[in-house]
Amino acid sequence: MGTVWAEPYKIKMVEPIRITSVEERHAAIREAGYNTFLLRSDDVYIDLLTDSGTSAMSDRQWAGLMLGDESYAGSRSYYHLEEAMRGVYGYEELVPTHQGRGAEHLLSQILIEPGDTVPGNMYFTTTRFHQEYAGGRFADVIVDSAHDPAALDPFKGNVDLTKLQALIDEVGADRIPYLSLETNVNMAGGQPVSMANLQATYELCRQHGILVMLDATRALENAWFIKQREDGYADRSVAEILREICSYSDGATVSSKKDNLVNIGGFLALRDPELARQARALLVAFEGLHTYGGMSGRDMEALARGIEEMVETDDHIRARVGQVEYLGNKLLEAGIPIVQPIGGHGVFLDARAMLSHLPQDQFPAQALAAEIYVESGVRGMERGVVSAGRDPVTGDHHYPELELVRLTIPRRVYTQAHMDVVVEAVRQVHTNRDAVRGLRFTHEPESLRFFQARFEPIE
Ligand code: P71
């Protein structure tokens, strides 16, 4: 294989998209309260809000929709999904859910007691919500470099074992039901965990009787980075690396809307049949019967095929991450401050560096995302103080060091030419950055506020 890569597929069907005028976009963003979550997709040209549920399925997956078995109980498609999950991830017990947060809900409810602490390598919004909802407290044990957008550490997703040990000493291992270990850490900018760190973390936790639960939502992207960056893995397939990642854990939650190449779905995977029994007891109350969770038969069939397809060869993941790196490198060449190294699922603009005239309580990343949309119709997502929310005890904003706009690339959807348009748009905003004004809330929801918050520009 040479150094030039290309997509391992050709295009059989297309979906037209519309370019709007700058006047239309001004009106649209005002109506959306300067929140890109509240825009209508018809008003968006290139949609980089998220890589979640936005991927293009293959012809084999679409064919699977027709073959899905809609039996209420014991669906053939469930057994196909179970076989695919066991084969690719290596866990024994499958608990299907409607999407990732359904799995997080079940896991948090079965393992967390009020007053417990759940350490993790940086928070994720829904994950932390469910930990707190179950009465727990999240404690960040990621390496310091994860909080520095410019640090070039190849594994900025790693757990800092000193921080973890200090937490164990402080609260006691019996108040830590599990460590929540995210692969290719989303909020850090799509940054991987090394295999050595996964192994060492698992061993430390085992010594203290603490379970390790992966958030394996983007474990495939993590496997690709291990292959590229960690000694001893260059000649291993991503399929083998993924299996080894999972071997250092007791279970996993997965949002199948990412790596797994489907538009909806997810699962909780476990090794311990007793924990799986407890999860299924809740599953039937909150999601659906244990052989479908929240998914239809056709959803499960497409998902089983997506799981198999993502690791069939390394070419898929090479092209997926290659496209993200293409965008990131073009932005770097243009002098735009982004999180480095370039992540697995998107490019993260450093809004704090770009809009240095705005204090963090004027929501620079929120303002930057709105500005890029108005400039070009490209939609990104705020990942900064708005996403971080408020401390449930003090009521103050959490002020994360990372104040970012995420330009997230859906899998198999956009072309290199689309990426060039995005570069042009961000360059333009960067040139005029001093004119971007800060924002203030006009409506602030109590929890997961970023989804539905509304803002207005500060005069
Ligand atoms: C993403 C999403 C979707 C999302 C969720 C919350 C706020 C904004 C966007 C979802 C994840 C994820 C990780 C690591 C669990 C979930 C929840 N990501 N873990 O990045 O990235 O999964 O959406 O299927 O419920 O845009 P779910």
Coordinates of C-alpha atoms and ligand atoms in Angstrom, one line a residue:
M1 CA 0.0 0.0 0.0
G2 CA 1.4 3.4 -1.0
T3 CA 1.0 6.6 0.9
V4 CA -1.9 7.9 -1.2
W5 CA -5.2 6.6 0.0
A6 CA -8.7 6.8 -1.6
E7 CA -12.2 5.8 -0.5
P8 CA -12.7 2.1 -0.7
Y9 CA -16.2 2.6 -2.4
K10 CA -17.9 4.3 -5.2
I11 CA -21.1 6.4 -5.0
K12 CA -24.4 4.8 -6.1
M13 CA -26.9 7.4 -4.8
V14 CA -26.7 11.1 -4.0
E15 CA -28.7 13.5 -1.9
P16 CA -28.9 17.1 -3.2
I17 CA -27.9 19.9 -0.8
R18 CA -28.7 23.6 -1.2
I19 CA -26.5 26.7 -0.9
T20 CA -28.4 29.5 0.8
S21 CA -27.6 33.3 0.7
V22 CA -25.9 35.1 3.5
E23 CA -29.1 37.0 4.2
E24 CA -31.0 33.8 4.6
R25 CA -28.4 32.5 7.0
H26 CA -28.5 35.7 9.0
A27 CA -32.2 35.2 9.5
A28 CA -31.9 31.5 10.2
I29 CA -29.3 31.8 12.9
R30 CA -31.2 34.6 14.6
E31 CA -34.3 32.4 14.6
A32 CA -32.2 29.6 16.0
G33 CA -31.1 31.7 19.0
Y34 CA -27.4 31.5 17.7
N35 CA -27.5 27.8 18.5
T36 CA -26.5 25.5 15.6
F37 CA -28.5 22.7 17.2
L38 CA -31.7 24.7 16.5
L39 CA -31.1 25.3 12.8
R40 CA -33.2 23.4 10.3
S41 CA -31.0 21.1 8.1
D42 CA -32.6 22.7 5.0
D43 CA -30.8 25.9 5.9
V44 CA -27.4 24.1 6.2
Y45 CA -25.0 23.5 3.2
I46 CA -22.3 21.3 4.6
D47 CA -23.4 19.7 7.9
L48 CA -20.5 19.1 10.3
L49 CA -22.6 19.3 13.4
T50 CA -21.8 15.7 14.2
D51 CA -20.6 12.3 13.0
S52 CA -23.4 10.7 15.0
G53 CA -26.0 8.9 13.0
T54 CA -25.0 10.8 9.9
S55 CA -22.9 8.2 8.1
A56 CA -23.8 6.7 4.7
M57 CA -24.7 3.1 4.8
S58 CA -23.4 0.6 2.2
D59 CA -25.6 -1.2 -0.3
R60 CA -25.1 -4.3 1.8
Q61 CA -26.5 -2.5 4.9
W62 CA -29.5 -1.1 2.9
A63 CA -30.2 -4.7 1.6
G64 CA -30.1 -5.8 5.3
L65 CA -32.9 -3.4 6.0
M66 CA -35.1 -5.5 3.7
L67 CA -34.0 -8.7 5.4
G68 CA -34.5 -7.4 9.0
D69 CA -36.6 -9.8 11.1
E70 CA -39.3 -7.8 12.9
S71 CA -40.3 -10.6 15.3
Y72 CA -41.0 -9.1 18.8
A73 CA -39.0 -11.9 20.5
G74 CA -36.0 -13.8 19.4
S75 CA -35.4 -11.9 16.1
R76 CA -33.0 -13.5 13.7
S77 CA -31.4 -10.0 13.3
Y78 CA -30.7 -9.9 17.1
Y79 CA -28.8 -13.1 16.8
H80 CA -26.8 -11.7 13.9
L81 CA -26.0 -8.6 15.9
E82 CA -24.9 -10.7 18.9
E83 CA -22.6 -12.8 16.6
A84 CA -21.1 -9.7 15.1
M85 CA -20.6 -7.9 18.4
R86 CA -19.0 -11.0 20.0
G87 CA -16.8 -11.6 17.0
V88 CA -15.6 -8.0 16.7
Y89 CA -15.5 -6.7 20.2
G90 CA -15.1 -10.0 22.1
Y91 CA -17.7 -9.5 24.9
E92 CA -20.0 -12.3 25.7
E93 CA -23.2 -10.5 26.8
L94 CA -25.1 -8.1 24.5
V95 CA -27.7 -5.7 25.8
P96 CA -29.1 -3.8 22.8
T97 CA -30.3 -0.2 23.3
H98 CA -31.8 2.6 21.2
Q99 CA -28.5 4.5 21.2
G100 CA -25.5 5.1 23.3
R101 CA -27.1 7.1 26.1
G102 CA -29.6 4.2 26.6
A103 CA -26.6 2.0 27.4
E104 CA -25.1 4.7 29.7
H105 CA -28.4 4.9 31.6
L106 CA -28.5 1.1 32.2
L107 CA -24.8 0.9 33.2
S108 CA -25.0 3.9 35.6
Q109 CA -28.2 2.6 37.2
I110 CA -26.8 -0.9 37.9
L111 CA -23.4 0.1 39.1
I112 CA -23.6 3.5 40.8
E113 CA -24.7 4.1 44.4
P114 CA -25.5 7.6 45.6
G115 CA -22.2 9.2 46.8
D116 CA -20.0 7.1 44.5
T117 CA -17.3 8.6 42.4
V118 CA -16.8 7.6 38.8
P119 CA -13.4 8.5 37.3
G120 CA -13.1 9.0 33.6
N121 CA -10.7 10.2 31.0
M122 CA -12.5 13.5 30.4
Y123 CA -16.3 13.9 30.7
F124 CA -18.8 13.3 27.9
T125 CA -22.1 15.2 28.3
T126 CA -24.6 12.3 28.3
T127 CA -22.2 10.0 30.1
R128 CA -21.7 12.4 33.0
F129 CA -25.4 13.2 33.0
H130 CA -26.3 9.6 33.7
Q131 CA -23.5 9.2 36.3
E132 CA -24.9 12.2 38.2
Y133 CA -28.5 11.1 37.6
A134 CA -27.7 7.8 39.4
G135 CA -26.3 9.8 42.3
G136 CA -22.6 9.6 41.4
R137 CA -19.9 12.2 40.9
F138 CA -17.6 12.3 37.9
A139 CA -13.8 12.8 38.5
D140 CA -11.5 13.6 35.6
V141 CA -8.3 11.6 35.5
I142 CA -7.2 12.3 32.0
V143 CA -3.5 13.3 31.4
D144 CA -2.9 17.1 31.6
S145 CA -1.9 17.4 27.9
A146 CA -5.5 16.6 27.0
H147 CA -6.5 20.0 28.2
D148 CA -3.9 21.8 26.1
P149 CA -4.9 22.2 22.4
A150 CA -1.4 22.7 21.2
A151 CA 0.3 19.8 23.0
L152 CA 1.5 17.2 20.5
D153 CA 1.3 14.2 22.7
P154 CA 0.3 11.2 20.5
F155 CA -2.0 9.7 23.2
K156 CA -3.8 12.7 24.7
G157 CA -6.7 10.3 25.7
N158 CA -4.6 8.4 28.3
V159 CA -5.5 8.0 31.9
D160 CA -3.1 9.7 34.3
L161 CA -2.4 6.8 36.7
T162 CA -1.1 9.1 39.4
K163 CA -4.4 11.0 39.4
L164 CA -6.3 7.7 39.5
Q165 CA -4.2 6.4 42.4
A166 CA -4.7 9.7 44.3
L167 CA -8.5 9.5 43.8
I168 CA -8.5 5.9 45.0
D169 CA -6.5 7.0 48.1
E170 CA -8.9 9.9 48.7
V171 CA -12.3 8.3 48.4
G172 CA -11.5 4.6 48.8
A173 CA -11.8 1.9 46.1
D174 CA -15.2 0.8 47.6
R175 CA -16.7 4.1 46.5
I176 CA -15.5 3.7 42.9
P177 CA -17.8 1.2 41.2
Y178 CA -16.0 1.5 37.9
L179 CA -13.7 3.6 35.7
S180 CA -15.3 5.0 32.6
L181 CA -12.7 4.8 29.9
E182 CA -13.5 6.5 26.6
T183 CA -11.6 5.5 23.5
N184 CA -10.6 8.2 21.1
V185 CA -11.8 10.9 23.6
N186 CA -14.5 13.0 21.9
M187 CA -14.3 16.2 24.1
A188 CA -10.4 16.2 24.0
G189 CA -10.6 16.4 20.2
G190 CA -10.9 12.8 19.1
Q191 CA -7.7 11.8 20.9
P192 CA -6.6 8.2 21.4
V193 CA -5.6 6.1 24.4
S194 CA -2.5 3.9 24.0
M195 CA -2.6 0.2 24.4
A196 CA 0.0 0.4 27.1
N197 CA -2.1 2.8 29.0
L198 CA -5.3 0.7 28.6
Q199 CA -3.4 -2.3 30.0
A200 CA -1.8 -0.4 32.9
T201 CA -5.1 1.2 33.8
Y202 CA -6.9 -2.2 33.7
E203 CA -4.3 -3.7 36.0
L204 CA -4.4 -0.9 38.5
C205 CA -8.2 -1.0 38.6
R206 CA -8.1 -4.8 39.0
Q207 CA -5.8 -4.6 42.0
H208 CA -8.4 -2.4 43.7
G209 CA -11.5 -4.4 42.6
I210 CA -12.7 -1.5 40.3
L211 CA -14.3 -2.4 37.1
V212 CA -13.2 -0.9 33.8
M213 CA -16.1 0.1 31.5
L214 CA -15.1 1.3 28.0
D215 CA -17.0 3.9 26.1
A216 CA -16.1 2.1 22.9
T217 CA -18.1 4.4 20.7
R218 CA -15.0 5.4 18.6
A219 CA -12.8 2.5 19.5
L220 CA -12.1 1.7 15.8
E221 CA -10.7 5.2 15.3
N222 CA -8.6 4.6 18.4
A223 CA -7.4 1.3 17.0
W224 CA -6.2 3.1 13.8
F225 CA -4.2 5.6 15.8
I226 CA -2.6 2.8 17.8
K227 CA -1.6 1.1 14.5
Q228 CA -0.1 4.4 13.3
R229 CA 1.6 5.5 16.5
E230 CA 2.4 2.7 19.0
D231 CA 5.4 0.4 18.7
G232 CA 4.5 -3.1 17.7
Y233 CA 1.2 -2.5 16.1
A234 CA 2.1 -1.3 12.5
D235 CA 1.6 -4.8 11.1
R236 CA -1.5 -5.7 13.0
S237 CA -5.0 -5.3 11.5
V238 CA -7.4 -2.8 13.1
A239 CA -9.7 -5.8 13.8
E240 CA -7.0 -7.4 16.0
I241 CA -6.1 -4.1 17.7
L242 CA -9.8 -3.4 18.5
R243 CA -10.2 -6.9 20.1
E244 CA -7.1 -6.2 22.2
I245 CA -8.4 -2.8 23.3
C246 CA -11.6 -4.5 24.6
S247 CA -9.7 -7.2 26.3
Y248 CA -8.6 -4.7 28.9
S249 CA -12.1 -4.0 30.1
D250 CA -15.1 -5.6 31.8
G251 CA -17.7 -4.2 29.4
A252 CA -18.5 -1.3 27.2
T253 CA -21.2 1.1 26.2
V254 CA -21.3 1.9 22.5
S255 CA -23.2 4.5 20.5
S256 CA -23.5 2.6 17.2
K257 CA -24.2 5.9 15.4
K258 CA -20.4 6.5 15.0
D259 CA -17.9 3.7 14.2
N260 CA -20.7 1.2 13.5
L261 CA -22.0 3.0 10.4
V262 CA -25.7 3.2 11.2
N263 CA -28.1 6.0 11.7
I264 CA -29.5 4.7 15.0
G265 CA -28.6 2.1 17.6
G266 CA -26.3 1.2 20.4
F267 CA -25.5 -1.4 23.0
L268 CA -24.1 -2.3 26.4
A269 CA -21.7 -5.2 26.3
L270 CA -20.6 -7.1 29.4
R271 CA -18.6 -10.1 30.4
D272 CA -20.3 -10.8 33.7
P273 CA -23.7 -12.7 33.1
E274 CA -25.0 -11.4 36.5
L275 CA -24.5 -7.8 35.6
A276 CA -26.1 -8.5 32.2
R277 CA -29.1 -10.0 34.0
Q278 CA -29.4 -6.8 36.1
A279 CA -29.1 -4.6 33.0
R280 CA -31.7 -6.6 31.1
A281 CA -34.1 -6.2 34.1
L282 CA -34.0 -2.4 33.5
L283 CA -33.8 -2.8 29.7
V284 CA -37.3 -4.3 29.5
A285 CA -38.7 -1.3 31.5
F286 CA -36.8 1.5 29.8
E287 CA -35.9 0.4 26.3
G288 CA -37.6 -2.8 25.1
L289 CA -37.4 -6.6 25.2
H290 CA -33.9 -8.0 25.7
T291 CA -33.7 -9.1 22.0
Y292 CA -34.3 -5.7 20.5
G293 CA -33.7 -3.0 23.2
G294 CA -34.8 0.1 21.4
M295 CA -34.1 -1.1 17.8
S296 CA -36.3 -2.5 15.1
G297 CA -35.2 -5.7 13.4
R298 CA -34.0 -3.9 10.4
D299 CA -31.9 -1.5 12.6
M300 CA -30.3 -4.5 14.1
E301 CA -29.6 -6.1 10.8
A302 CA -28.0 -2.9 9.4
L303 CA -26.0 -2.6 12.6
A304 CA -24.7 -6.2 12.5
R305 CA -23.5 -5.6 8.9
G306 CA -22.0 -2.2 9.9
I307 CA -20.0 -3.8 12.7
E308 CA -18.7 -6.5 10.3
E309 CA -18.0 -4.0 7.5
M310 CA -16.0 -1.5 9.6
V311 CA -13.2 -4.0 10.3
E312 CA -13.4 -6.1 7.1
T313 CA -10.2 -4.4 5.8
D314 CA -8.2 -1.4 7.2
D315 CA -9.1 0.6 4.0
H316 CA -12.3 2.0 5.5
I317 CA -10.7 3.5 8.6
R318 CA -7.7 4.7 6.7
A319 CA -9.9 6.7 4.4
R320 CA -12.1 7.9 7.2
V321 CA -9.4 9.3 9.3
G322 CA -7.5 10.4 6.2
Q323 CA -10.3 12.7 5.3
V324 CA -10.3 14.3 8.7
E325 CA -6.5 14.8 8.5
Y326 CA -6.9 16.3 5.1
L327 CA -9.2 19.0 6.5
G328 CA -7.0 19.5 9.5
N329 CA -3.8 19.9 7.6
K330 CA -5.4 22.4 5.2
L331 CA -6.5 24.5 8.2
L332 CA -3.1 24.3 9.8
E333 CA -1.5 25.5 6.5
A334 CA -3.9 28.5 6.6
G335 CA -2.6 29.3 10.1
I336 CA -5.9 28.4 11.9
P337 CA -5.4 27.3 15.5
I338 CA -6.8 23.8 15.9
V339 CA -6.4 21.0 18.4
Q340 CA -3.4 18.9 17.7
P341 CA -2.7 16.2 16.8
I342 CA -5.7 16.2 14.4
G343 CA -8.4 13.9 15.8
G344 CA -10.2 10.9 14.5
H345 CA -13.7 12.2 13.9
G346 CA -13.3 15.9 13.4
V347 CA -11.2 19.0 13.5
F348 CA -11.6 21.1 16.6
L349 CA -11.0 24.9 16.2
D350 CA -9.5 26.6 19.2
A351 CA -12.0 29.4 19.7
R352 CA -10.2 30.7 22.8
A353 CA -7.1 31.4 20.6
M354 CA -9.1 32.6 17.6
L355 CA -11.4 35.0 19.4
S356 CA -9.0 36.0 22.2
H357 CA -10.9 39.3 22.6
L358 CA -13.9 37.4 24.1
P359 CA -14.0 36.3 27.7
Q360 CA -15.2 32.7 28.2
D361 CA -18.5 33.8 29.8
Q362 CA -19.4 35.4 26.5
F363 CA -19.2 31.9 24.9
P364 CA -16.5 32.3 22.2
A365 CA -17.0 28.8 20.7
Q366 CA -20.8 29.3 20.5
A367 CA -20.2 32.7 18.8
L368 CA -17.6 31.2 16.4
A369 CA -19.9 28.3 15.3
A370 CA -22.7 30.8 14.6
E371 CA -20.3 33.0 12.6
I372 CA -19.0 30.2 10.5
Y373 CA -22.5 29.2 9.7
V374 CA -23.5 32.7 8.6
E375 CA -20.3 33.0 6.5
S376 CA -20.7 29.7 4.6
G377 CA -23.7 27.5 5.6
V378 CA -21.2 25.1 7.2
R379 CA -22.6 23.9 10.5
G380 CA -20.3 23.0 13.4
M381 CA -20.9 22.4 17.1
E382 CA -19.9 24.3 20.3
R383 CA -17.7 22.2 22.6
G384 CA -16.8 24.6 25.4
V385 CA -18.3 26.3 28.4
V386 CA -21.9 26.0 27.1
S387 CA -21.5 22.2 26.7
A388 CA -19.7 21.9 30.0
G389 CA -22.8 23.2 31.9
R390 CA -23.0 24.1 35.5
D391 CA -21.6 22.5 38.7
P392 CA -24.6 20.8 40.3
V393 CA -23.4 21.8 43.8
T394 CA -22.2 25.4 43.3
G395 CA -24.4 26.4 40.4
D396 CA -21.4 28.1 38.6
H397 CA -20.5 27.5 35.0
H398 CA -17.9 24.8 34.6
Y399 CA -15.0 26.6 32.8
P400 CA -13.3 24.0 30.7
E401 CA -9.8 24.8 29.4
L402 CA -10.9 23.7 25.9
E403 CA -13.2 26.2 24.3
L404 CA -13.7 24.6 20.9
V405 CA -15.8 24.4 17.7
R406 CA -16.0 20.9 16.4
L407 CA -16.2 20.4 12.7
T408 CA -17.2 16.7 12.7
I409 CA -17.0 14.6 9.5
P410 CA -19.8 12.1 8.8
R411 CA -18.4 8.8 7.5
R412 CA -18.6 8.3 3.7
V413 CA -20.7 11.3 3.1
Y414 CA -18.7 14.4 1.9
T415 CA -15.9 14.7 -0.6
Q416 CA -12.5 16.4 -0.5
A417 CA -14.0 19.3 -2.5
H418 CA -16.5 19.8 0.4
M419 CA -13.5 19.9 2.8
D420 CA -12.0 22.7 0.6
V421 CA -15.1 24.7 1.0
V422 CA -14.9 24.4 4.7
V423 CA -11.3 25.6 4.7
E424 CA -12.3 28.6 2.7
A425 CA -15.1 29.4 5.1
V426 CA -13.0 29.1 8.3
R427 CA -10.2 31.2 6.7
Q428 CA -12.7 34.0 5.9
V429 CA -14.0 34.1 9.5
H430 CA -10.4 34.0 10.8
T431 CA -9.5 37.0 8.8
N432 CA -12.5 39.0 10.2
R433 CA -12.3 37.5 13.6
D434 CA -12.0 40.7 15.5
A435 CA -15.6 41.7 14.5
V436 CA -17.2 38.6 16.1
R437 CA -19.3 39.6 19.1
G438 CA -19.9 37.6 22.3
L439 CA -23.2 36.1 23.2
R440 CA -25.5 36.0 26.3
F441 CA -28.2 33.5 27.2
T442 CA -31.8 34.4 26.5
H443 CA -32.9 30.8 27.5
E444 CA -30.8 28.4 29.6
P445 CA -32.2 24.8 30.0
E446 CA -31.4 23.2 33.4
S447 CA -29.5 20.1 32.1
L448 CA -27.7 19.3 28.8
R449 CA -28.2 23.0 28.1
F450 CA -26.3 23.2 24.9
F451 CA -29.0 21.3 23.0
Q452 CA -31.8 23.9 23.4
A453 CA -30.2 27.0 24.8
R454 CA -30.9 30.3 23.0
F455 CA -28.6 33.4 22.9
E456 CA -28.4 36.9 21.6
P457 CA -25.3 38.9 20.6
I458 CA -23.9 41.4 23.2
E459 CA -24.0 44.9 21.8
Ligands
P71_1 C1 -21.6 13.5 19.2 C2 -22.5 12.7 19.9 C3 -24.0 13.0 19.9 C4 -24.2 14.1 20.9 C5 -24.5 13.7 22.2 C6 -24.6 14.7 23.2 C7 -24.4 16.0 22.8 C8 -24.1 16.4 21.5 C9 -24.0 15.4 20.5 C10 -22.5 10.9 21.5 C11 -21.8 10.0 22.4 C12 -20.4 10.0 22.4 C13 -19.7 9.3 23.3 C14 -18.2 9.3 23.3 C15 -21.7 8.5 24.2 C16 -22.5 9.2 23.3 C17 -24.0 9.2 23.4 N1 -22.0 11.8 20.7 N2 -20.4 8.5 24.2 O1 -20.4 13.4 19.4 O2 -19.7 10.8 21.5 O3 -24.4 8.4 22.3 O4 -25.8 10.0 21.0 O5 -26.0 7.5 20.7 O6 -26.9 8.6 22.7 O7 -22.1 14.3 18.4 P1 -25.9 8.6 21.6

